[in-house]
Amino acid sequence: MSQVKDQANVSNKISSSRRDLLKRWWSNPKAAAVTATAATATVTKAVNTVGQTTGFGEREAAHLLRRAGFGSTPEDIQNLVTRGRAGAVDYLLNYENIPNDAMEAELDALVQDVPRDGRADPGRIDLGRFPGLQAWWTYRMANSARQFQEKMTLFWHDHFATAVSKVNRADYMLSQNQLFRNSALGNFRTILQDVSRDAAMILWLDNNTNIKGSPNENYARELMELFSLGITNVVTGEDNYTENDIQEIARAFTGWTVRRQGFFFNRNQHDDGPKTVFGETGNFGGDDIIDLIVVRDATAYFMSKKLWEFFAYLEPEQEILDELAGVYFSSNYDIKAMVSHMFNMDAFYSDKAVFGHIKSPTEFAIGALRQLGIKFSDARGYQAVSVLMRTMDQDIFNPPTVAGWDEGLSWINTSTLLVRYNTGNSITTFGDRRFGQTFDPNVIINGNDDPEEIVDIMLSQMGPLEVPENTRILLIEYLTDGDLASFTLDPTTVDNKVRGLTHLIMSLPEYQLN
């Protein structure tokens, strides 16, 4: 982990010419505002997006892969282009048909069973410890062929945000992560039922202290506010529930607790008296409450907005919400049906959507690993990447609050922007080859010794990114030291300048957009 400790000083290792370019691109002291302006300009480019007809070429395929995964290569993009829009969506969503056995076997080989009195191998994954959990999931996101399954796992992790800092049980957190993965595109009613029985969630929101005669309202409140309905209706603005509803729902979940390895229903601590929720009275238990929640219009619109904003853009138009809410009900609350419909909508591929998000730290780091073909044979490499993600303010398995992470422009400020520069430098120049660092620029440029074409190849590999011509010229000048005629592609140039070029591309304002 020594390379992680060195991250604070990594900016000192950036060559002076790269440093000069970074200063030129981010000359404003409030560099965060520069990125914010770029992001906002992208988001507001299109006014009339609903009903807009698009084709399905490289632009659309790359956009779908960015949102439904963690970055792509030109080969991945072409694979989707040949399938067409509907075929590409089916391919990504029916991920159980995508072979993934090799990844699972490699990951299993990295996992170790550590006896209580034994010493762990630092190069392997100990799932009994928090850093091991992070390395395990980082490996999955970077290497799984089933990218959309991992992206949906991240979506649910943010939606049902639960932190190991309070749960303090690695096994419970792993079990919850697997629940999100296995139910990624399942029925929303079933997902709510399973999450309500999840040991990590029960400890996180104190439902283990929710007992007959002394109800704890934490889970009941967040179930309504953050997990299913929202405080107010996203269409009408009216309140979705009352304080009395919360109190009664808390009573319905009394006795839902944890023993030994997981969920336990303590009948003696369950309040089985009549309860009134949403104006209906009955001897409701937890599952009855979930049945009352999923049939409400407010739930359909809340989840439609949540999914659209995570995968497409903020503040969706009313007709988009109407369509998705209709699918929610017609499919009997099926998340897969909603996402499939969303990914097939023209508005999803509009100018308002494409590059309309700012990359989260996970998307930034994992995307770079995938685009550059970096694969570690040692678990410490993946742990190092998870630490880099943490320093950019996304600590997986440990969100800051029950509301998850504040996304969008909140990812970029003067502090985290510097960390992004340093992370890009670390990823492109990981120096400790013991971890199996395999970023080989020669594989990507494939013998091409024309500096202009090398720049274009790397821009394509890392996006593809469309940058202003003056930015492209600056990249060429960096690669050639301003002397195009004397440029020679030798091993030193590849190892220093092409790697440096890749770092500069990762530092571009355009690369921060998703």
Short mmCIF file of C-alpha atoms in Angstrom, two decimals:
data_model
loop_
_atom_site.label_atom_id
_atom_site.label_comp_id
_atom_site.label_asym_id
_atom_site.label_seq_id
_atom_site.Cartn_x
_atom_site.Cartn_y
_atom_site.Cartn_z
CA MET A 1 0.00 0.00 0.00
CA SER A 2 3.04 2.28 -0.11
CA GLN A 3 1.86 3.77 -3.38
CA VAL A 4 -1.34 4.91 -1.66
CA LYS A 5 0.64 6.73 1.03
CA ASP A 6 2.49 8.58 -1.67
CA GLN A 7 -0.65 10.05 -3.24
CA ALA A 8 -0.37 13.28 -1.28
CA ASN A 9 2.93 13.99 -3.00
CA VAL A 10 2.08 12.63 -6.40
CA SER A 11 1.52 16.08 -7.89
CA ASN A 12 5.21 16.76 -7.31
CA LYS A 13 6.01 13.92 -9.72
CA ILE A 14 4.05 15.42 -12.61
CA SER A 15 6.36 16.77 -15.29
CA SER A 16 6.63 20.52 -15.60
CA SER A 17 5.14 20.53 -19.10
CA ARG A 18 2.07 18.65 -17.90
CA ARG A 19 1.79 21.00 -14.95
CA ASP A 20 1.84 23.97 -17.34
CA LEU A 21 -1.01 22.51 -19.38
CA LEU A 22 -3.07 21.80 -16.28
CA LYS A 23 -2.64 25.40 -15.19
CA ARG A 24 -3.67 26.59 -18.63
CA TRP A 25 -6.84 24.47 -18.67
CA TRP A 26 -7.72 25.28 -15.08
CA SER A 27 -6.35 28.81 -14.77
CA ASN A 28 -9.37 30.00 -12.78
CA PRO A 29 -8.57 29.66 -9.05
CA LYS A 30 -12.11 28.36 -8.63
CA ALA A 31 -11.43 25.40 -10.89
CA ALA A 32 -14.60 23.76 -9.67
CA ALA A 33 -16.64 26.55 -11.24
CA VAL A 34 -14.96 25.89 -14.60
CA THR A 35 -16.05 22.29 -14.54
CA ALA A 36 -19.48 23.32 -13.30
CA THR A 37 -19.85 25.67 -16.24
CA ALA A 38 -18.84 22.95 -18.69
CA ALA A 39 -21.29 20.52 -17.15
CA THR A 40 -24.14 23.03 -17.05
CA ALA A 41 -23.56 24.04 -20.65
CA THR A 42 -23.77 20.41 -21.70
CA VAL A 43 -26.91 19.81 -19.68
CA THR A 44 -28.75 22.78 -21.18
CA LYS A 45 -27.76 22.37 -24.83
CA ALA A 46 -31.07 20.83 -25.89
CA VAL A 47 -34.40 22.43 -25.13
CA ASN A 48 -36.73 20.13 -27.03
CA THR A 49 -35.64 16.61 -26.16
CA VAL A 50 -38.83 14.68 -25.59
CA GLY A 51 -39.90 12.93 -28.76
CA GLN A 52 -36.61 13.72 -30.48
CA THR A 53 -35.65 10.93 -32.87
CA THR A 54 -32.11 9.64 -32.88
CA GLY A 55 -30.21 6.88 -34.56
CA PHE A 56 -27.95 4.45 -32.80
CA GLY A 57 -24.34 4.96 -33.78
CA GLU A 58 -21.07 5.24 -31.89
CA ARG A 59 -22.21 8.35 -30.01
CA GLU A 60 -25.33 6.64 -28.68
CA ALA A 61 -23.62 3.31 -27.95
CA ALA A 62 -20.82 5.04 -26.02
CA HIS A 63 -23.40 7.02 -24.02
CA LEU A 64 -25.35 3.87 -23.16
CA LEU A 65 -22.17 2.11 -22.03
CA ARG A 66 -21.11 5.05 -19.85
CA ARG A 67 -24.46 5.17 -18.10
CA ALA A 68 -25.11 1.43 -17.95
CA GLY A 69 -21.55 0.60 -16.92
CA PHE A 70 -18.19 2.11 -16.02
CA GLY A 71 -16.65 3.10 -19.31
CA SER A 72 -15.94 1.26 -22.50
CA THR A 73 -13.41 0.59 -25.21
CA PRO A 74 -13.91 1.19 -28.94
CA GLU A 75 -14.48 -2.56 -29.28
CA ASP A 76 -17.27 -2.46 -26.70
CA ILE A 77 -18.90 0.41 -28.56
CA GLN A 78 -18.81 -1.37 -31.90
CA ASN A 79 -20.31 -4.48 -30.32
CA LEU A 80 -23.39 -2.45 -29.35
CA VAL A 81 -23.59 -0.53 -32.63
CA THR A 82 -23.92 -3.76 -34.57
CA ARG A 83 -26.86 -4.80 -32.37
CA GLY A 84 -28.91 -1.63 -32.83
CA ARG A 85 -30.59 0.21 -29.99
CA ALA A 86 -33.13 -2.42 -28.92
CA GLY A 87 -30.62 -5.24 -29.31
CA ALA A 88 -27.96 -3.35 -27.36
CA VAL A 89 -30.36 -2.68 -24.50
CA ASP A 90 -31.46 -6.32 -24.42
CA TYR A 91 -27.82 -7.44 -24.41
CA LEU A 92 -26.89 -5.25 -21.44
CA LEU A 93 -30.04 -5.95 -19.39
CA ASN A 94 -30.08 -9.70 -19.94
CA TYR A 95 -26.65 -9.91 -18.37
CA GLU A 96 -27.21 -13.42 -17.06
CA ASN A 97 -26.56 -14.52 -20.66
CA ILE A 98 -23.14 -12.84 -20.72
CA PRO A 99 -20.39 -15.32 -19.70
CA ASN A 100 -18.71 -14.21 -16.49
CA ASP A 101 -17.27 -17.44 -15.11
CA ALA A 102 -13.64 -16.46 -15.74
CA MET A 103 -13.99 -13.29 -13.68
CA GLU A 104 -15.74 -15.14 -10.86
CA ALA A 105 -12.99 -17.78 -10.77
CA GLU A 106 -10.22 -15.17 -10.73
CA LEU A 107 -11.93 -13.25 -7.94
CA ASP A 108 -12.53 -16.40 -5.90
CA ALA A 109 -8.81 -17.17 -6.19
CA LEU A 110 -8.00 -13.77 -4.68
CA VAL A 111 -10.28 -14.31 -1.68
CA GLN A 112 -8.74 -15.92 1.39
CA ASP A 113 -10.15 -17.49 4.54
CA VAL A 114 -8.31 -15.96 7.46
CA PRO A 115 -8.47 -17.79 10.80
CA ARG A 116 -9.00 -15.59 13.84
CA ASP A 117 -5.49 -16.22 15.06
CA GLY A 118 -3.92 -16.28 11.61
CA ARG A 119 -2.17 -13.68 9.48
CA ALA A 120 -3.76 -12.49 6.28
CA ASP A 121 -1.87 -12.42 3.00
CA PRO A 122 -1.82 -8.68 2.11
CA GLY A 123 -1.94 -9.57 -1.57
CA ARG A 124 -5.28 -11.36 -1.22
CA ILE A 125 -8.77 -10.30 -0.16
CA ASP A 126 -10.01 -10.76 3.39
CA LEU A 127 -13.80 -10.40 3.23
CA GLY A 128 -13.95 -10.23 6.99
CA ARG A 129 -12.46 -6.73 6.91
CA PHE A 130 -13.73 -3.48 5.41
CA PRO A 131 -10.71 -2.91 3.10
CA GLY A 132 -11.19 -6.41 1.75
CA LEU A 133 -14.83 -5.68 0.93
CA GLN A 134 -13.80 -2.58 -0.98
CA ALA A 135 -11.11 -4.41 -2.94
CA TRP A 136 -13.61 -7.20 -3.75
CA TRP A 137 -16.24 -4.86 -5.18
CA THR A 138 -13.68 -2.69 -6.95
CA TYR A 139 -12.42 -5.84 -8.66
CA ARG A 140 -15.98 -6.76 -9.72
CA MET A 141 -16.77 -3.34 -11.13
CA ALA A 142 -13.51 -3.19 -13.06
CA ASN A 143 -13.56 -6.72 -14.47
CA SER A 144 -17.11 -8.04 -14.64
CA ALA A 145 -18.46 -8.63 -18.13
CA ARG A 146 -21.89 -7.92 -16.65
CA GLN A 147 -21.37 -4.20 -16.33
CA PHE A 148 -24.99 -3.21 -15.94
CA GLN A 149 -25.44 -5.58 -13.03
CA GLU A 150 -22.62 -3.81 -11.18
CA LYS A 151 -23.97 -0.36 -12.12
CA MET A 152 -27.39 -1.28 -10.76
CA THR A 153 -25.71 -2.60 -7.61
CA LEU A 154 -24.15 0.84 -7.20
CA PHE A 155 -27.53 2.47 -7.83
CA TRP A 156 -29.19 0.44 -5.07
CA HIS A 157 -26.22 0.98 -2.73
CA ASP A 158 -26.79 4.72 -3.10
CA HIS A 159 -30.59 4.40 -2.93
CA PHE A 160 -30.61 2.22 0.20
CA ALA A 161 -27.47 3.88 1.54
CA THR A 162 -25.99 1.85 4.40
CA ALA A 163 -22.59 2.47 6.01
CA VAL A 164 -20.18 -0.02 7.51
CA SER A 165 -19.02 2.69 9.92
CA LYS A 166 -22.17 2.08 11.94
CA VAL A 167 -23.14 -1.47 10.98
CA ASN A 168 -19.62 -2.64 11.85
CA ARG A 169 -20.19 -6.08 10.34
CA ALA A 170 -18.36 -6.85 7.11
CA ASP A 171 -20.41 -10.02 6.59
CA TYR A 172 -23.68 -8.08 6.79
CA MET A 173 -22.43 -5.47 4.34
CA LEU A 174 -21.30 -8.16 1.91
CA SER A 175 -24.68 -9.87 2.18
CA GLN A 176 -26.46 -6.61 1.41
CA ASN A 177 -24.22 -5.96 -1.58
CA GLN A 178 -25.04 -9.41 -2.93
CA LEU A 179 -28.73 -8.73 -2.35
CA PHE A 180 -28.49 -5.62 -4.51
CA ARG A 181 -26.61 -7.56 -7.18
CA ASN A 182 -28.97 -10.53 -7.24
CA SER A 183 -32.09 -8.33 -7.20
CA ALA A 184 -30.68 -5.57 -9.38
CA LEU A 185 -33.51 -5.68 -11.94
CA GLY A 186 -36.14 -7.37 -9.82
CA ASN A 187 -39.62 -6.50 -8.64
CA PHE A 188 -39.69 -3.35 -6.50
CA ARG A 189 -42.08 -4.90 -3.99
CA THR A 190 -39.72 -7.85 -3.53
CA ILE A 191 -36.71 -5.55 -3.24
CA LEU A 192 -38.42 -3.56 -0.47
CA GLN A 193 -39.36 -6.78 1.32
CA ASP A 194 -35.80 -8.10 1.12
CA VAL A 195 -34.19 -4.81 2.18
CA SER A 196 -36.55 -4.60 5.16
CA ARG A 197 -35.20 -8.00 6.26
CA ASP A 198 -31.57 -7.13 5.53
CA ALA A 199 -29.39 -7.36 8.64
CA ALA A 200 -27.18 -4.42 7.68
CA MET A 201 -30.21 -2.19 7.07
CA ILE A 202 -31.83 -3.25 10.34
CA LEU A 203 -28.71 -2.26 12.30
CA TRP A 204 -28.11 0.88 10.22
CA LEU A 205 -31.58 2.31 10.91
CA ASP A 206 -31.95 0.88 14.41
CA ASN A 207 -34.87 -1.42 13.71
CA ASN A 208 -33.25 -3.89 16.10
CA THR A 209 -34.47 -1.52 18.85
CA ASN A 210 -37.98 -1.25 17.37
CA ILE A 211 -40.11 -3.18 19.83
CA LYS A 212 -43.71 -3.44 20.95
CA GLY A 213 -44.64 -0.58 23.25
CA SER A 214 -41.52 1.43 22.38
CA PRO A 215 -41.34 1.77 18.59
CA ASN A 216 -38.28 3.23 16.86
CA GLU A 217 -39.34 5.28 13.84
CA ASN A 218 -36.02 5.49 11.99
CA TYR A 219 -36.63 2.77 9.42
CA ALA A 220 -40.28 3.70 8.93
CA ARG A 221 -39.32 7.30 8.21
CA GLU A 222 -36.55 6.52 5.71
CA LEU A 223 -38.64 3.80 4.04
CA MET A 224 -41.10 6.54 3.16
CA GLU A 225 -38.86 9.56 2.67
CA LEU A 226 -35.89 8.07 0.82
CA PHE A 227 -36.67 4.54 -0.29
CA SER A 228 -40.14 4.61 -1.86
CA LEU A 229 -42.35 7.73 -1.78
CA GLY A 230 -40.41 10.91 -1.05
CA ILE A 231 -41.67 13.56 1.32
CA THR A 232 -43.79 15.25 -1.34
CA ASN A 233 -45.31 14.02 -4.57
CA VAL A 234 -42.91 14.79 -7.44
CA VAL A 235 -45.88 15.75 -9.64
CA THR A 236 -48.35 17.52 -7.36
CA GLY A 237 -46.06 18.71 -4.58
CA GLU A 238 -48.51 17.42 -1.97
CA ASP A 239 -47.35 15.60 1.14
CA ASN A 240 -47.11 11.86 0.61
CA TYR A 241 -47.63 10.86 4.23
CA THR A 242 -48.20 12.16 7.73
CA GLU A 243 -46.32 11.83 10.99
CA ASN A 244 -49.07 9.50 12.14
CA ASP A 245 -48.38 7.26 9.13
CA ILE A 246 -44.73 7.02 10.20
CA GLN A 247 -45.68 6.14 13.76
CA GLU A 248 -48.08 3.44 12.62
CA ILE A 249 -45.62 2.00 10.11
CA ALA A 250 -42.97 1.81 12.84
CA ARG A 251 -45.41 -0.31 14.86
CA ALA A 252 -45.87 -2.62 11.84
CA PHE A 253 -42.12 -3.30 11.76
CA THR A 254 -41.70 -3.98 15.47
CA GLY A 255 -39.98 -7.28 16.13
CA TRP A 256 -38.06 -7.23 12.83
CA THR A 257 -34.58 -7.69 14.19
CA VAL A 258 -31.26 -9.53 13.81
CA ARG A 259 -29.94 -12.66 15.46
CA ARG A 260 -26.71 -14.50 14.71
CA GLN A 261 -26.36 -14.59 10.93
CA GLY A 262 -29.31 -12.49 9.85
CA PHE A 263 -32.96 -11.52 10.04
CA PHE A 264 -35.16 -12.74 12.87
CA PHE A 265 -38.83 -12.01 13.46
CA ASN A 266 -39.38 -11.73 17.19
CA ARG A 267 -43.08 -12.38 17.53
CA ASN A 268 -43.04 -11.47 21.23
CA GLN A 269 -41.83 -7.95 20.37
CA HIS A 270 -44.23 -7.39 17.46
CA ASP A 271 -47.20 -5.08 17.87
CA ASP A 272 -50.06 -6.95 16.21
CA GLY A 273 -52.73 -4.40 17.04
CA PRO A 274 -54.73 -2.42 14.45
CA LYS A 275 -52.93 0.39 12.64
CA THR A 276 -54.13 3.17 10.34
CA VAL A 277 -51.86 3.98 7.39
CA PHE A 278 -52.77 6.15 4.39
CA GLY A 279 -56.29 6.24 5.74
CA GLU A 280 -56.65 2.44 5.76
CA THR A 281 -56.99 0.46 8.98
CA GLY A 282 -55.90 -3.13 9.53
CA ASN A 283 -53.74 -5.45 11.56
CA PHE A 284 -50.78 -4.54 9.38
CA GLY A 285 -47.32 -6.11 9.49
CA GLY A 286 -44.24 -5.00 7.58
CA ASP A 287 -45.12 -6.77 4.32
CA ASP A 288 -48.62 -5.29 4.43
CA ILE A 289 -47.08 -1.83 4.65
CA ILE A 290 -44.94 -2.53 1.59
CA ASP A 291 -48.07 -3.66 -0.27
CA LEU A 292 -49.72 -0.33 0.60
CA ILE A 293 -46.64 1.61 -0.57
CA VAL A 294 -46.00 0.01 -3.96
CA VAL A 295 -49.53 0.60 -5.29
CA ARG A 296 -49.38 4.35 -4.80
CA ASP A 297 -48.94 6.76 -7.69
CA ALA A 298 -46.38 8.66 -5.64
CA THR A 299 -44.15 5.58 -5.52
CA ALA A 300 -44.31 5.10 -9.28
CA TYR A 301 -43.32 8.71 -9.92
CA PHE A 302 -40.67 8.77 -7.19
CA MET A 303 -38.88 5.71 -8.60
CA SER A 304 -39.30 6.94 -12.18
CA LYS A 305 -37.60 10.21 -11.28
CA LYS A 306 -34.90 8.48 -9.24
CA LEU A 307 -33.99 6.10 -12.07
CA TRP A 308 -34.11 8.78 -14.76
CA GLU A 309 -31.95 11.22 -12.83
CA PHE A 310 -29.34 8.58 -12.03
CA PHE A 311 -29.08 7.28 -15.60
CA ALA A 312 -30.14 10.21 -17.83
CA TYR A 313 -30.39 13.80 -16.55
CA LEU A 314 -31.85 15.92 -13.77
CA GLU A 315 -35.42 17.27 -13.71
CA PRO A 316 -37.04 15.02 -16.32
CA GLU A 317 -40.01 16.36 -18.26
CA GLN A 318 -43.51 15.42 -17.11
CA GLU A 319 -44.18 13.21 -20.13
CA ILE A 320 -41.07 11.15 -19.34
CA LEU A 321 -42.24 10.56 -15.80
CA ASP A 322 -45.72 9.69 -17.06
CA GLU A 323 -44.30 7.07 -19.42
CA LEU A 324 -42.08 5.43 -16.82
CA ALA A 325 -44.77 5.48 -14.15
CA GLY A 326 -47.07 3.76 -16.62
CA VAL A 327 -44.48 1.04 -17.15
CA TYR A 328 -44.08 0.68 -13.37
CA PHE A 329 -47.76 -0.23 -13.03
CA SER A 330 -48.21 -2.17 -16.28
CA SER A 331 -45.22 -4.40 -15.41
CA ASN A 332 -46.36 -4.95 -11.82
CA TYR A 333 -43.49 -2.83 -10.38
CA ASP A 334 -40.74 -4.45 -12.46
CA ILE A 335 -37.48 -2.46 -12.42
CA LYS A 336 -36.12 -4.26 -15.50
CA ALA A 337 -39.13 -3.20 -17.55
CA MET A 338 -38.73 0.41 -16.42
CA VAL A 339 -35.01 0.54 -17.23
CA SER A 340 -35.50 -1.19 -20.59
CA HIS A 341 -38.13 1.37 -21.55
CA MET A 342 -35.89 4.20 -20.36
CA PHE A 343 -32.87 3.06 -22.36
CA ASN A 344 -35.03 2.79 -25.49
CA MET A 345 -36.44 6.33 -25.22
CA ASP A 346 -35.17 8.97 -27.65
CA ALA A 347 -34.77 11.46 -24.80
CA PHE A 348 -32.18 9.22 -23.17
CA TYR A 349 -29.88 9.80 -26.18
CA SER A 350 -30.60 13.53 -26.56
CA ASP A 351 -27.99 16.28 -26.29
CA LYS A 352 -29.43 17.03 -22.87
CA ALA A 353 -28.41 13.55 -21.69
CA VAL A 354 -25.10 12.86 -23.46
CA PHE A 355 -22.22 14.06 -21.27
CA GLY A 356 -24.85 15.66 -19.03
CA HIS A 357 -23.55 14.09 -15.81
CA ILE A 358 -20.33 14.60 -13.91
CA LYS A 359 -18.48 11.35 -13.34
CA SER A 360 -18.68 10.04 -9.82
CA PRO A 361 -15.32 9.02 -8.33
CA THR A 362 -16.24 5.39 -8.97
CA GLU A 363 -17.09 6.08 -12.61
CA PHE A 364 -13.89 8.11 -12.97
CA ALA A 365 -11.54 5.49 -11.51
CA ILE A 366 -13.20 2.26 -12.64
CA GLY A 367 -13.83 3.70 -16.09
CA ALA A 368 -10.14 4.48 -16.51
CA LEU A 369 -9.13 0.96 -15.48
CA ARG A 370 -11.47 -0.51 -18.07
CA GLN A 371 -10.57 1.92 -20.85
CA LEU A 372 -6.84 1.37 -20.32
CA GLY A 373 -7.04 -2.39 -19.83
CA ILE A 374 -5.47 -2.21 -16.36
CA LYS A 375 -5.81 -5.42 -14.38
CA PHE A 376 -4.11 -6.19 -11.08
CA SER A 377 -3.12 -9.69 -10.05
CA ASP A 378 -2.68 -8.53 -6.48
CA ALA A 379 -5.60 -7.38 -4.32
CA ARG A 380 -3.58 -4.39 -3.11
CA GLY A 381 -3.96 -2.79 -6.50
CA TYR A 382 -7.75 -2.79 -6.19
CA GLN A 383 -7.55 -1.64 -2.60
CA ALA A 384 -5.35 1.23 -3.75
CA VAL A 385 -7.99 2.24 -6.30
CA SER A 386 -10.74 2.12 -3.67
CA VAL A 387 -8.61 4.44 -1.50
CA LEU A 388 -8.27 6.83 -4.44
CA MET A 389 -12.07 6.78 -4.80
CA ARG A 390 -12.39 7.57 -1.10
CA THR A 391 -10.09 10.56 -1.40
CA MET A 392 -12.38 11.82 -4.18
CA ASP A 393 -15.27 11.58 -1.67
CA GLN A 394 -16.89 8.27 -2.61
CA ASP A 395 -16.11 5.66 0.01
CA ILE A 396 -17.93 2.54 -1.21
CA PHE A 397 -19.69 0.55 1.53
CA ASN A 398 -19.55 3.74 3.61
CA PRO A 399 -21.83 6.49 2.24
CA PRO A 400 -21.88 9.68 4.32
CA THR A 401 -25.58 9.61 5.26
CA VAL A 402 -28.75 7.59 4.80
CA ALA A 403 -29.45 9.86 1.82
CA GLY A 404 -26.37 8.51 0.03
CA TRP A 405 -23.94 10.71 -1.87
CA ASP A 406 -24.63 14.20 -3.11
CA GLU A 407 -23.90 13.76 -6.80
CA GLY A 408 -23.53 16.05 -9.79
CA LEU A 409 -21.59 19.27 -9.21
CA SER A 410 -20.91 18.28 -5.61
CA TRP A 411 -18.28 15.85 -6.89
CA ILE A 412 -16.14 18.78 -8.06
CA ASN A 413 -14.50 21.32 -5.81
CA THR A 414 -10.99 22.75 -5.55
CA SER A 415 -9.91 19.91 -3.27
CA THR A 416 -11.40 16.94 -5.10
CA LEU A 417 -10.32 18.37 -8.46
CA LEU A 418 -6.69 18.17 -7.37
CA VAL A 419 -7.31 14.62 -6.18
CA ARG A 420 -8.69 13.78 -9.62
CA TYR A 421 -5.49 15.06 -11.23
CA ASN A 422 -3.42 12.95 -8.87
CA THR A 423 -5.67 9.92 -9.32
CA GLY A 424 -5.29 10.17 -13.08
CA ASN A 425 -1.53 10.34 -12.67
CA SER A 426 -1.57 7.32 -10.36
CA ILE A 427 -3.75 5.21 -12.64
CA THR A 428 -1.69 5.95 -15.74
CA THR A 429 1.68 5.46 -14.03
CA PHE A 430 1.11 2.87 -11.25
CA GLY A 431 4.75 2.12 -10.60
CA ASP A 432 4.60 -1.00 -8.45
CA ARG A 433 4.52 -3.84 -10.97
CA ARG A 434 4.15 -6.42 -8.18
CA PHE A 435 0.42 -5.71 -8.38
CA GLY A 436 0.20 -6.75 -12.02
CA GLN A 437 -0.27 -3.29 -13.53
CA THR A 438 -0.80 -3.95 -17.22
CA PHE A 439 -1.48 -0.57 -18.83
CA ASP A 440 0.60 -0.87 -21.94
CA PRO A 441 0.23 2.16 -24.24
CA ASN A 442 1.66 0.09 -27.11
CA VAL A 443 -1.44 -2.13 -27.08
CA ILE A 444 -3.67 0.89 -27.62
CA ILE A 445 -1.63 2.85 -30.15
CA ASN A 446 -0.77 -0.41 -31.94
CA GLY A 447 2.50 0.68 -33.52
CA ASN A 448 1.20 4.01 -34.80
CA ASP A 449 4.05 6.54 -34.69
CA ASP A 450 2.17 9.60 -35.99
CA PRO A 451 1.77 11.97 -33.00
CA GLU A 452 -1.47 13.49 -34.29
CA GLU A 453 -2.99 10.05 -34.74
CA ILE A 454 -1.73 8.93 -31.33
CA VAL A 455 -3.59 11.85 -29.74
CA ASP A 456 -6.74 11.00 -31.69
CA ILE A 457 -6.45 7.32 -30.75
CA MET A 458 -6.14 8.11 -27.05
CA LEU A 459 -9.04 10.57 -27.16
CA SER A 460 -11.12 7.86 -28.78
CA GLN A 461 -9.99 5.26 -26.25
CA MET A 462 -10.86 7.46 -23.28
CA GLY A 463 -14.35 8.49 -24.37
CA PRO A 464 -14.57 8.89 -27.20
CA LEU A 465 -14.01 12.55 -26.35
CA GLU A 466 -14.71 15.50 -28.60
CA VAL A 467 -12.45 18.36 -27.58
CA PRO A 468 -11.87 21.83 -29.07
CA GLU A 469 -9.20 21.90 -31.76
CA ASN A 470 -6.95 24.13 -29.67
CA THR A 471 -7.00 21.51 -26.90
CA ARG A 472 -6.08 18.81 -29.41
CA ILE A 473 -3.18 20.97 -30.63
CA LEU A 474 -1.94 21.44 -27.06
CA LEU A 475 -1.96 17.67 -26.55
CA ILE A 476 0.04 17.17 -29.74
CA GLU A 477 2.53 19.84 -28.65
CA TYR A 478 2.93 18.10 -25.29
CA LEU A 479 3.54 14.74 -26.96
CA THR A 480 6.11 16.13 -29.39
CA ASP A 481 7.64 18.78 -27.13
CA GLY A 482 6.58 21.23 -29.81
CA ASP A 483 8.77 19.61 -32.48
CA LEU A 484 6.48 17.54 -34.70
CA ALA A 485 9.14 16.86 -37.33
CA SER A 486 11.60 15.32 -34.85
CA PHE A 487 9.12 13.13 -33.01
CA THR A 488 10.30 9.55 -32.48
CA LEU A 489 8.22 6.86 -30.84
CA ASP A 490 10.79 4.97 -28.81
CA PRO A 491 10.24 3.07 -25.52
CA THR A 492 11.13 6.11 -23.45
CA THR A 493 8.62 8.25 -25.31
CA VAL A 494 5.94 5.62 -24.86
CA ASP A 495 6.61 5.20 -21.16
CA ASN A 496 6.86 8.90 -20.39
CA LYS A 497 5.05 10.96 -22.97
CA VAL A 498 2.21 8.62 -23.99
CA ARG A 499 1.47 7.86 -20.36
CA GLY A 500 1.66 11.59 -19.64
CA LEU A 501 -0.69 12.25 -22.55
CA THR A 502 -3.19 9.80 -21.05
CA HIS A 503 -2.96 11.57 -17.71
CA LEU A 504 -3.61 14.91 -19.39
CA ILE A 505 -6.68 13.51 -21.15
CA MET A 506 -7.99 12.28 -17.78
CA SER A 507 -7.50 15.83 -16.47
CA LEU A 508 -9.50 17.50 -19.24
CA PRO A 509 -12.79 19.14 -18.26
CA GLU A 510 -14.46 16.97 -20.91
CA TYR A 511 -13.24 13.78 -19.25
CA GLN A 512 -15.00 14.71 -16.00
CA LEU A 513 -18.34 14.46 -17.79
CA ASN A 514 -20.26 11.23 -18.19
#
